[in-house]
Coordinates of N, CA and C in Angstrom, one line a residue:
X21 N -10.9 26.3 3.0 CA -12.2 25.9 3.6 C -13.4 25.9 2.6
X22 N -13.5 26.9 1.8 CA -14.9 27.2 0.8 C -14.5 26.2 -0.4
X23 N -12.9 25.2 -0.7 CA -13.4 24.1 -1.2 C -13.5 23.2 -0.9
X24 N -13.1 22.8 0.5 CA -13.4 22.1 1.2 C -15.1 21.7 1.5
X25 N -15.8 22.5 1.4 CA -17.4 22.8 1.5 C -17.7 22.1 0.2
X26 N -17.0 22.5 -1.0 CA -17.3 22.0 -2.5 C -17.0 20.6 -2.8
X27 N -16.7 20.0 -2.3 CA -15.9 18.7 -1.9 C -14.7 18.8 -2.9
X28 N -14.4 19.5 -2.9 CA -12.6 19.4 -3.7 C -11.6 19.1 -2.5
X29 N -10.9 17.6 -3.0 CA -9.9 17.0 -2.7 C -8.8 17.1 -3.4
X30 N -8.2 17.8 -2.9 CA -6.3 18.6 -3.4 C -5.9 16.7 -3.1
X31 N -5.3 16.9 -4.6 CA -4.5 15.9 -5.0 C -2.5 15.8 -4.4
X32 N -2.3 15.1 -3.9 CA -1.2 15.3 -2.7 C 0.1 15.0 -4.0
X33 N 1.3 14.5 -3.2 CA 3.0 14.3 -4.5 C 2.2 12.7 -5.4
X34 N 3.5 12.5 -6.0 CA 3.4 11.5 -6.8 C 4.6 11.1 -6.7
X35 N 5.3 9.5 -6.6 CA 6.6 9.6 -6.8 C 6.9 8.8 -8.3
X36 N 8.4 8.9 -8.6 CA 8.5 8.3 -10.0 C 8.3 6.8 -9.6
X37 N 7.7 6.6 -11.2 CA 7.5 4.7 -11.0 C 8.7 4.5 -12.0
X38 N 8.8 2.9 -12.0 CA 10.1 2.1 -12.9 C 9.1 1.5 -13.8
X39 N 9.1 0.9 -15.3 CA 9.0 -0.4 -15.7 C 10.4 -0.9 -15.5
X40 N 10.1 -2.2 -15.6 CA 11.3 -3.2 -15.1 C 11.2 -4.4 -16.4
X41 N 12.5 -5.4 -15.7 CA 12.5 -6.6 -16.5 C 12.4 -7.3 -15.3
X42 N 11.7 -8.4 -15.1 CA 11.8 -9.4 -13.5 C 12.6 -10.6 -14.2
X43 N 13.7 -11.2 -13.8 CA 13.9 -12.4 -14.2 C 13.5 -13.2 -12.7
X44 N 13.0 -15.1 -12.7 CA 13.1 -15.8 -11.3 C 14.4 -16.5 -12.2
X45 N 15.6 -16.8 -10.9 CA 16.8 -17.4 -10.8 C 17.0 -18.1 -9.8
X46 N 17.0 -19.0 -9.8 CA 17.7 -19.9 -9.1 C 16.6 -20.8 -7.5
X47 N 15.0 -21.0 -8.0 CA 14.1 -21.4 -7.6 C 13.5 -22.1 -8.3
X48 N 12.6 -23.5 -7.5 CA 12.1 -24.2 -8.3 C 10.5 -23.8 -9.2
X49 N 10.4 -24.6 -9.7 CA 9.2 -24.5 -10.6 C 8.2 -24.3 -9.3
X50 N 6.9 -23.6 -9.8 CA 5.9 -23.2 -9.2 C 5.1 -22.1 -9.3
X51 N 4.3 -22.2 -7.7 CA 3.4 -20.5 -8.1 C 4.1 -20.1 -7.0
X52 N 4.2 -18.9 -7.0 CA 4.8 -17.9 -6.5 C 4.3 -16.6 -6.1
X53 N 4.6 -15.9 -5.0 CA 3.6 -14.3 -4.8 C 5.2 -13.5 -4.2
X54 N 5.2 -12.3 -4.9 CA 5.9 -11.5 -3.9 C 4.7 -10.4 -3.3
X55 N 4.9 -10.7 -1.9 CA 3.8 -10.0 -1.2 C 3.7 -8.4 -1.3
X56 N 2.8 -7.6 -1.0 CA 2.6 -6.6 -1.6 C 3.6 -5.6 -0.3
X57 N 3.9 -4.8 -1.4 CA 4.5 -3.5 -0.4 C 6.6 -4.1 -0.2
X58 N 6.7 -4.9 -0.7 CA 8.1 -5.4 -0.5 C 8.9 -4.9 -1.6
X59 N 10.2 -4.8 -1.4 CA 10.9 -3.6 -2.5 C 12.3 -4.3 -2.9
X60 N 12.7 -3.4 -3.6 CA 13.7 -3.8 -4.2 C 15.2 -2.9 -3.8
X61 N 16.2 -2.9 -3.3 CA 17.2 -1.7 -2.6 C 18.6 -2.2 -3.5
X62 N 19.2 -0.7 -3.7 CA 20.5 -0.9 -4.4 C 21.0 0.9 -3.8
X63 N 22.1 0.9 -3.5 CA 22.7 1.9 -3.2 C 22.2 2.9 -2.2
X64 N 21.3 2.5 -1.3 CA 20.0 3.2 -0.6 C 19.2 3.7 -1.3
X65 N 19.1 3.4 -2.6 CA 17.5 3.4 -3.5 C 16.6 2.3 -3.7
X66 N 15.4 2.5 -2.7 CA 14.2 1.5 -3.0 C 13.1 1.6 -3.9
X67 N 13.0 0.5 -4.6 CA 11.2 0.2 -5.1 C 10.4 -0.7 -4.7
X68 N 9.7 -0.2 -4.7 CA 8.3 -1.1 -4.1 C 7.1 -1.7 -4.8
X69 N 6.8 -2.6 -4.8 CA 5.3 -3.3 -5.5 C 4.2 -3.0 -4.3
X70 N 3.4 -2.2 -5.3 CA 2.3 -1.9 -4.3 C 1.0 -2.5 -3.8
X71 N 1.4 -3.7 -4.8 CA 0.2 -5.0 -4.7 C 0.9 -6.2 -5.0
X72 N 0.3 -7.6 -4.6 CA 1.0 -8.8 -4.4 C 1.2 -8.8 -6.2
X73 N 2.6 -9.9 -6.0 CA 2.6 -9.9 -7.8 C 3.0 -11.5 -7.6
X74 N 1.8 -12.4 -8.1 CA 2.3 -13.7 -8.5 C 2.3 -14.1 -9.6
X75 N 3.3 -15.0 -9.7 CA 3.8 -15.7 -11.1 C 3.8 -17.4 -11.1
X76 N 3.9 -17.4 -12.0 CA 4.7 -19.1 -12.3 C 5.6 -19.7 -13.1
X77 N 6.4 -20.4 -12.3 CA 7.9 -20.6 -12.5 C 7.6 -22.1 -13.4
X78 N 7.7 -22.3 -14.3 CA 7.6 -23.1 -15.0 C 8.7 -23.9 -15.4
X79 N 10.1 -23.4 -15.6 CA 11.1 -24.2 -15.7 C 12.2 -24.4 -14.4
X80 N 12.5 -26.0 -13.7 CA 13.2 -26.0 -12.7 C 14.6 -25.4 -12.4
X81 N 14.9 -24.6 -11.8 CA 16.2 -24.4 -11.2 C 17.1 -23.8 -12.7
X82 N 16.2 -22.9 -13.4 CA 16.6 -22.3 -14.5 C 16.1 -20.7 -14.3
X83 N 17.1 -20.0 -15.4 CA 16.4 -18.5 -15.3 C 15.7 -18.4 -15.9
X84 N 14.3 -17.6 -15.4 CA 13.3 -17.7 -16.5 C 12.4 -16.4 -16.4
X85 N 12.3 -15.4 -17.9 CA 11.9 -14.3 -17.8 C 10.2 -14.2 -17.6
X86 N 10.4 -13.4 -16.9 CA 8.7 -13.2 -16.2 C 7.9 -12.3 -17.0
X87 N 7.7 -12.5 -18.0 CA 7.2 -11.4 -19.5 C 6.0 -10.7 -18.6
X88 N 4.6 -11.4 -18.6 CA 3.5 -11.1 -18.1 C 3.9 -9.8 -17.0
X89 N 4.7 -9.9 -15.7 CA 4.7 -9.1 -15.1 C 5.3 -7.8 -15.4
X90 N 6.6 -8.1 -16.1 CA 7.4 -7.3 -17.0 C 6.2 -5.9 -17.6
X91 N 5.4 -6.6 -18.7 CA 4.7 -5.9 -19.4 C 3.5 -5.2 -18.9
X92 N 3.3 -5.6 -17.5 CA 2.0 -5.6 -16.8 C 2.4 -4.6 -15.5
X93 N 3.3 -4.5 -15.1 CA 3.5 -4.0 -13.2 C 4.7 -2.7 -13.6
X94 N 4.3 -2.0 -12.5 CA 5.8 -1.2 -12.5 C 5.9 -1.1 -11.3
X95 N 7.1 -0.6 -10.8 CA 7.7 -0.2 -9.5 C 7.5 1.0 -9.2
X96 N 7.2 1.5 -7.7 CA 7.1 2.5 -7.3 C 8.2 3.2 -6.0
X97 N 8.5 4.4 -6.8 CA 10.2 4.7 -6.0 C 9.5 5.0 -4.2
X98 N 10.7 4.8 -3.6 CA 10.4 4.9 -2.2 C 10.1 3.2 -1.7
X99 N 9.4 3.5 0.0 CA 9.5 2.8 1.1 C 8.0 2.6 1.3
X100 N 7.1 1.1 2.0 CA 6.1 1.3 2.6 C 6.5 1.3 4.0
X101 N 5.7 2.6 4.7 CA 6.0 2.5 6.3 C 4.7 2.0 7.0
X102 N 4.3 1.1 7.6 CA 3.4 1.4 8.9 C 3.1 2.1 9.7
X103 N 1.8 2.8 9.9 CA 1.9 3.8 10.8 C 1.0 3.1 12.0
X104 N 1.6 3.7 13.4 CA 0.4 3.2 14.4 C -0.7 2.8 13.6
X105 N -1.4 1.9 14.8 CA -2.9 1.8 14.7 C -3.6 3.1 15.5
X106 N -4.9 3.2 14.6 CA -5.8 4.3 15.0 C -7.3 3.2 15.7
X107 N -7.2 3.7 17.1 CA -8.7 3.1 17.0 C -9.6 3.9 17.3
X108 N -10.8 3.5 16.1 CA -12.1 4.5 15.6 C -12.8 4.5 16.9
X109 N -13.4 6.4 16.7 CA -14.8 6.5 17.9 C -15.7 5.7 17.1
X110 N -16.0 5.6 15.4 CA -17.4 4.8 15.9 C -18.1 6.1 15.3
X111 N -17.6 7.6 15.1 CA -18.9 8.6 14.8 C -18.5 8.9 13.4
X112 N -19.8 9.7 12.8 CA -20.1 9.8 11.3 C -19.2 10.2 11.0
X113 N -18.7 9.8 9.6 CA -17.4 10.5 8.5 C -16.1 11.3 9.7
X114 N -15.9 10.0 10.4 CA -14.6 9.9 11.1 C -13.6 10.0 10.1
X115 N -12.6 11.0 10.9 CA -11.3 11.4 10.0 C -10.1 11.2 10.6
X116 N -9.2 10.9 10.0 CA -7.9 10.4 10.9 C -6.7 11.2 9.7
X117 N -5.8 11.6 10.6 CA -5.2 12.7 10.2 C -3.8 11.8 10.4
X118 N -3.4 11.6 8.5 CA -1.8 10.4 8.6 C -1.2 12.2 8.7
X119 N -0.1 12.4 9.7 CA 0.6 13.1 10.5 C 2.2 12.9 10.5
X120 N 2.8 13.2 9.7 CA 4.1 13.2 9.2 C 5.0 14.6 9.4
X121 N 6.3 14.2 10.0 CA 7.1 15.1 9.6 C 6.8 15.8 8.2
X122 N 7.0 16.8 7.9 CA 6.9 18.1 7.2 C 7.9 17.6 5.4
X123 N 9.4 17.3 6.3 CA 10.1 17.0 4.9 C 10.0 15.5 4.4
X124 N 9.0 14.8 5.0 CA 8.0 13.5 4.2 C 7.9 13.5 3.4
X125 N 8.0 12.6 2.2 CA 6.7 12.8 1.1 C 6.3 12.0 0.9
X126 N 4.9 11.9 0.9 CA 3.8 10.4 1.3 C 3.0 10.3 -0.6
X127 N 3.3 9.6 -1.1 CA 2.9 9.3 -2.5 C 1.5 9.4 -2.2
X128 N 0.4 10.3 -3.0 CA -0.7 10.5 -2.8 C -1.9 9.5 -3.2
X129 N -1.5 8.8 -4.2 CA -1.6 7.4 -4.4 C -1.6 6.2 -4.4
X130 N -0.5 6.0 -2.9 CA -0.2 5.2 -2.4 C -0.4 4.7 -1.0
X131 N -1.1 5.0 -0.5 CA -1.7 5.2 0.8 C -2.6 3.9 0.9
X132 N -2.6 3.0 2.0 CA -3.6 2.2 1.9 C -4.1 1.9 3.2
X133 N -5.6 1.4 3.5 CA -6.5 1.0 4.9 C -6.7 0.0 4.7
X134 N -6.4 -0.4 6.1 CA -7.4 -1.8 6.3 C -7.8 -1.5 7.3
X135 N -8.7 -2.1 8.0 CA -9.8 -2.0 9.5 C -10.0 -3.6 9.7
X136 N -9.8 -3.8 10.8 CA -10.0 -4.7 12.0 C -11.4 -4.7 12.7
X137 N -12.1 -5.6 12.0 CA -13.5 -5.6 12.3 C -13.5 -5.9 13.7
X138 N -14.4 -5.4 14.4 CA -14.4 -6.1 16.1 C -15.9 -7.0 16.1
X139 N -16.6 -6.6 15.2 CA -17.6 -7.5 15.2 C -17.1 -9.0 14.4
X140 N -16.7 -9.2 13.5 CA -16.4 -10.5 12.8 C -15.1 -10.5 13.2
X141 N -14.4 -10.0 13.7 CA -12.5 -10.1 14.3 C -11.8 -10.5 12.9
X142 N -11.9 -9.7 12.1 CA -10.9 -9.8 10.8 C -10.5 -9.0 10.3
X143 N -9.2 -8.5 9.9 CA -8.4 -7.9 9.4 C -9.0 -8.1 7.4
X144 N -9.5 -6.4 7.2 CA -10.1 -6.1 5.8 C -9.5 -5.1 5.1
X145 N -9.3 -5.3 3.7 CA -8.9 -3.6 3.0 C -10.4 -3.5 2.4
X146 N -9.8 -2.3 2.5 CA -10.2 -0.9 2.3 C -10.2 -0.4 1.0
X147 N -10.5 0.4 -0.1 CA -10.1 0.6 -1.2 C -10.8 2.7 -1.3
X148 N -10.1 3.2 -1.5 CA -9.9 4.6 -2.0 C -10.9 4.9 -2.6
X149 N -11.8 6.1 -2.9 CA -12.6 6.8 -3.1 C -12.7 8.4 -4.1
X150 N -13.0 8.6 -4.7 CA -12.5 10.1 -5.3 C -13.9 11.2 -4.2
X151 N -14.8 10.3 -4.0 CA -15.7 11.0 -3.4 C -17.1 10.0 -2.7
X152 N -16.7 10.7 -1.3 CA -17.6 9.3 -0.5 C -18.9 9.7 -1.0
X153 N -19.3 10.8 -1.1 CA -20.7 11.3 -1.6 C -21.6 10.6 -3.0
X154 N -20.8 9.8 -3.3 CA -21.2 9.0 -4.7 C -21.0 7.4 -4.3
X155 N -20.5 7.0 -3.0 CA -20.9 5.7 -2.9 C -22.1 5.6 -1.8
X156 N -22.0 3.8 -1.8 CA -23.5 3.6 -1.1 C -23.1 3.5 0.0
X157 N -24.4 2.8 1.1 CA -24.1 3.3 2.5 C -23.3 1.8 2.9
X158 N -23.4 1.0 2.0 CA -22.3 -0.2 2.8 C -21.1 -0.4 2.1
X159 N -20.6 0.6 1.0 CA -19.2 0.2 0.5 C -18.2 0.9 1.1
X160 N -16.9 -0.5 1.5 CA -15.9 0.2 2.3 C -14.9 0.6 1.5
X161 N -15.1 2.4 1.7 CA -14.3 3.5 1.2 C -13.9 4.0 2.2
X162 N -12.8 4.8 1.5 CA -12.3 6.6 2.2 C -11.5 7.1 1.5
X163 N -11.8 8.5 1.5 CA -11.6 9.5 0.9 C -10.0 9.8 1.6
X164 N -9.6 10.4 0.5 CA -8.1 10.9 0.8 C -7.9 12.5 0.2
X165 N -7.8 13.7 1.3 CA -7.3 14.5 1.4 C -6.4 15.2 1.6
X166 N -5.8 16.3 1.0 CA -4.6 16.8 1.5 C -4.7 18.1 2.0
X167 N -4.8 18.4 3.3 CA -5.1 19.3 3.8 C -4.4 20.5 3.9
X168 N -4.3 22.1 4.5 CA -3.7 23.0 4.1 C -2.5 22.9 5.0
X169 N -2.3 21.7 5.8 CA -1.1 21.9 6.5 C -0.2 20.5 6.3
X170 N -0.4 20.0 4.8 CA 0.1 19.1 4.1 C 0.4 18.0 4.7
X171 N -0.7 17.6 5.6 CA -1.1 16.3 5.9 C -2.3 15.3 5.2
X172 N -2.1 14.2 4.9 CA -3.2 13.8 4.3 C -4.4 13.3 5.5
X173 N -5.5 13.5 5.0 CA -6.9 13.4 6.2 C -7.3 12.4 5.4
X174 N -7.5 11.3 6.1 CA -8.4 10.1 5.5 C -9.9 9.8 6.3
X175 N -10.9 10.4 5.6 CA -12.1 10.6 5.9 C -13.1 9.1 5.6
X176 N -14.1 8.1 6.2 CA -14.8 7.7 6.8 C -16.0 7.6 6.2
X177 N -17.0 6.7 6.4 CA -18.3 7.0 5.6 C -19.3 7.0 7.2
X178 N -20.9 7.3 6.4 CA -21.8 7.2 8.1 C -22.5 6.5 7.8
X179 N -22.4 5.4 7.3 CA -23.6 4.7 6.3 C -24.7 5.2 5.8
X180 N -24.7 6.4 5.1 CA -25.7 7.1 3.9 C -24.2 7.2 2.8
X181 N -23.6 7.4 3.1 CA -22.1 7.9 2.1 C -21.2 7.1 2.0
X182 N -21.1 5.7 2.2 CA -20.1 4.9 2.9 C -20.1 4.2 3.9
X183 N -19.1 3.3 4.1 CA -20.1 2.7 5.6 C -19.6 3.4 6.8
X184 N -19.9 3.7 8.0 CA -19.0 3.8 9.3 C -18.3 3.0 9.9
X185 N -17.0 3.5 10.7 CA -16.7 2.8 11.0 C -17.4 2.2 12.4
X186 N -17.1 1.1 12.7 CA -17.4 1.0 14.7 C -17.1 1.2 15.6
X187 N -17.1 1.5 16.5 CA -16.5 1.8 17.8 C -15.2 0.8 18.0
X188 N -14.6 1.1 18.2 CA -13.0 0.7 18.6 C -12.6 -0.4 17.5
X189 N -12.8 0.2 16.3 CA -12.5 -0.7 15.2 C -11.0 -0.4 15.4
X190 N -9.6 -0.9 15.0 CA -8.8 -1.1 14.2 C -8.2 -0.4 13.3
X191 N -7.6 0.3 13.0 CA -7.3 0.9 11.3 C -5.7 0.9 11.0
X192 N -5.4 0.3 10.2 CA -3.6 0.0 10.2 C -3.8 0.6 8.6
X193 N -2.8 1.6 8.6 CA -2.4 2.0 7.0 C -0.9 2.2 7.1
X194 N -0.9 1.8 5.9 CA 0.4 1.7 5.1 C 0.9 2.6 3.6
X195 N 1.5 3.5 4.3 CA 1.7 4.7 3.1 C 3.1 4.6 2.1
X196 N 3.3 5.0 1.0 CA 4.9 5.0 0.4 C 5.6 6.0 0.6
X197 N 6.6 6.2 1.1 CA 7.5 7.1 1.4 C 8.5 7.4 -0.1
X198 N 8.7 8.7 -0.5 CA 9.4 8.9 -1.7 C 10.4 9.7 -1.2
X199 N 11.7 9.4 -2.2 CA 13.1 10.5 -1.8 C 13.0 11.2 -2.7
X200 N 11.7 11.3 -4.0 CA 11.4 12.9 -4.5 C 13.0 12.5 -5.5
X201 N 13.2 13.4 -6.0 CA 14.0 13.3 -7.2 C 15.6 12.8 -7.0
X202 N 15.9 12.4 -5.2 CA 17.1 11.6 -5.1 C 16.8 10.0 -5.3
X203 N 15.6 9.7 -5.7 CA 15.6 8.4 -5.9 C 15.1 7.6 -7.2
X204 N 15.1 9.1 -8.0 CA 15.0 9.2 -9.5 C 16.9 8.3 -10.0
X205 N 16.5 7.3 -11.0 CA 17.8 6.4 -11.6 C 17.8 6.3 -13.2
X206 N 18.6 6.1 -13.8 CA 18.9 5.7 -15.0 C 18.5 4.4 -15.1
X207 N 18.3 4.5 -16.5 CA 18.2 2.5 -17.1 C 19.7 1.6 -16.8
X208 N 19.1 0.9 -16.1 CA 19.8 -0.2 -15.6 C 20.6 -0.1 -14.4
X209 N 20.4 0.9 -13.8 CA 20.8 1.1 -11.9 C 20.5 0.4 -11.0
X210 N 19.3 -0.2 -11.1 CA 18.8 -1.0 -10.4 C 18.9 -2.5 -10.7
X211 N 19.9 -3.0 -11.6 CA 19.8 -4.4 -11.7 C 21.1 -4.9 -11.0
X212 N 20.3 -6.4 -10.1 CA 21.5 -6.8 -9.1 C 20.6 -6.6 -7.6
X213 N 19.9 -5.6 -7.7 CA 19.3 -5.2 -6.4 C 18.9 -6.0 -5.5
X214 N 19.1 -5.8 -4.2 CA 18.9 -6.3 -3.5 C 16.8 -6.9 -2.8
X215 N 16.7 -7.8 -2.8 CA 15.0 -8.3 -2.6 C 15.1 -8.2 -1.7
X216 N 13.8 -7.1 -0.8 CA 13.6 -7.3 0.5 C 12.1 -7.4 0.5
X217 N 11.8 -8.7 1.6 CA 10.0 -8.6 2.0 C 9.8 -7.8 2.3
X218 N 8.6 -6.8 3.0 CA 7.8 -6.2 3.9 C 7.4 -7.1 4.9
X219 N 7.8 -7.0 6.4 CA 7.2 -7.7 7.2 C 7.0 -6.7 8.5
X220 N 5.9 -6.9 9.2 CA 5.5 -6.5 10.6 C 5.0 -7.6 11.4
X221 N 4.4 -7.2 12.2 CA 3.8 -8.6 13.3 C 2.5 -8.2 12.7
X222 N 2.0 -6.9 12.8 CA 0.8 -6.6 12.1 C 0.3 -7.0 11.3
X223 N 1.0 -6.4 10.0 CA 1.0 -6.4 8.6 C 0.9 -8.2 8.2
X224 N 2.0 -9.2 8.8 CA 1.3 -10.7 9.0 C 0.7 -10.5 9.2
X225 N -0.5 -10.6 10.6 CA -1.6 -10.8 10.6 C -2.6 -10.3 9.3
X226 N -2.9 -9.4 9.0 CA -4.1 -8.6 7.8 C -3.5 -9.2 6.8
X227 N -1.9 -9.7 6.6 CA -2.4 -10.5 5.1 C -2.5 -11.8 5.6
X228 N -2.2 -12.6 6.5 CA -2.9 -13.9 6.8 C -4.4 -14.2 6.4
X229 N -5.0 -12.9 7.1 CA -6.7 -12.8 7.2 C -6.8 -12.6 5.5
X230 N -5.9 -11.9 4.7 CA -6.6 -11.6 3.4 C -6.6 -12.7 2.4
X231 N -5.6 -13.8 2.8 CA -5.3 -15.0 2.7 C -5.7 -15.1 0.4
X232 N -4.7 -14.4 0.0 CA -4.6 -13.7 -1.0 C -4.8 -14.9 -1.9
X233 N -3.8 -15.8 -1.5 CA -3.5 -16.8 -2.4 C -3.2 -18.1 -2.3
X234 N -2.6 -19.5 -2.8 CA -2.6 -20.4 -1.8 C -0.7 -20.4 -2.5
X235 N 0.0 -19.5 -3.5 CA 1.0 -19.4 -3.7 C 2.1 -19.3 -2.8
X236 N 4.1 -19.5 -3.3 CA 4.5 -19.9 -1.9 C 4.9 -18.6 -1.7
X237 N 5.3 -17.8 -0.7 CA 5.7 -16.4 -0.2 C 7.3 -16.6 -1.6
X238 N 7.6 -15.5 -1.9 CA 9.0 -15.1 -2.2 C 10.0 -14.5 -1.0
X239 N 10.4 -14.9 -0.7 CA 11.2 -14.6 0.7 C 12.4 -14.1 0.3
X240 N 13.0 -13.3 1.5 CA 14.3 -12.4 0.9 C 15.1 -13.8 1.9
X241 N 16.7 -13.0 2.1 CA 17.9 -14.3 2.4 C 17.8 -14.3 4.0
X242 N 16.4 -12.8 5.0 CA 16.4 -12.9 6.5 C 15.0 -14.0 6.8
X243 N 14.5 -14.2 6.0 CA 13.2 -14.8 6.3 C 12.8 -15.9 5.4

């Protein structure tokens, strides 16, 4: 509690990340996005991109190595899960408590908001904070804590420290799930793996609204 008062935010797990090699095979020339949060599975070991990754495919219906991303992105071990929606009271440095089984492990760095404006009706992210106390009263932050009963608390601004939220705003977050050192691999375990999107009915919607790119989706073999 007395650092809690100090604003010290306990830094929560971390899971291992990959560099990788991406080849595209067997698609035409173009731009291209793999949407964010969609992974990669082999043997019930996933990775995940934790932001959209677009490229361009430059030679038709040939394999062709994707250097830029290669040298630029890594993968992060584990799963993105959806959790319910939260909808906000609306009061100062509102806190919402991500609430997990115990043998979880939620990558402390991987956590993400968006909020569902009810005044402009659009689906917005959110971007992380080390400390609301150092932004202004209209930047949309929140703070991420890990509290003494090893849940992470994601705290709110009142517009002096961040903005507030609204009354029955929205809040959809999307955390990464780690299997912690069973989903630790050697070089080259993962090639072959299987491509899967991230999809919700939700998760559509907020990235429709974020409308990222005018690139074509990368789609797995269900969608």
């Amino acid at each position: 509690r007395i650092v809690k008062m100090l604003g010290y935010n306990p830094i929560g797990f971390q899971t291992s990340i990959l560099p990788f090699t991406l080849e595209a095979i067997n698609i035409n020339k173009g731009l291209y996005v793999i949407p964010r949060y969609s992974y990669f599975i082999k043997n019930g070991i996933s990775y995940s991109f934790n932001e959209d990754i677009i490229f361009n495919k430059t030679l038709d219906n040939e394999t062709e190595t994707l250097s830029d991303i290669s040298l630029n992105k890594v993968l992060y071990q584990g799963r993105f899960y959806e959790h319910p929606p939260y909808t906000a009271t609306g009061e100062d440095n509102e806190i919402f408590t991500l609430s997990v089984d115990r043998n979880i492990i939620i990558d402390h760095f991987n956590i993400f908001v968006y909020r569902y404006n009810t005044t402009d009706q659009i689906w917005e992210q959110w971007s992380s904070t080390d400390n609301l106390f150092l932004e202004s009263p209209s930047t949309k932050k929140y703070e991420i804590r890990l509290n003494s009963e090893q849940n992470y608390e994601i705290k709110f601004g009142n517009n002096i420290n961040g903005l507030k939220l609204n009354p029955n705003d929205l809040i959809a977050i999307y955390y990464l799930q780690s299997d912690s050192v069973n989903g630790e691999i050697n070089t080259g375990e993962l090639n072959n793996a299987t491509y899967v999107r991230f999809f919700t009915d939700q998760f559509n919607k907020i990235y429709n609204d974020l409308s990222p790119t005018s690139a074509q989706l990368l789609l797995d073999d269900n969608n």
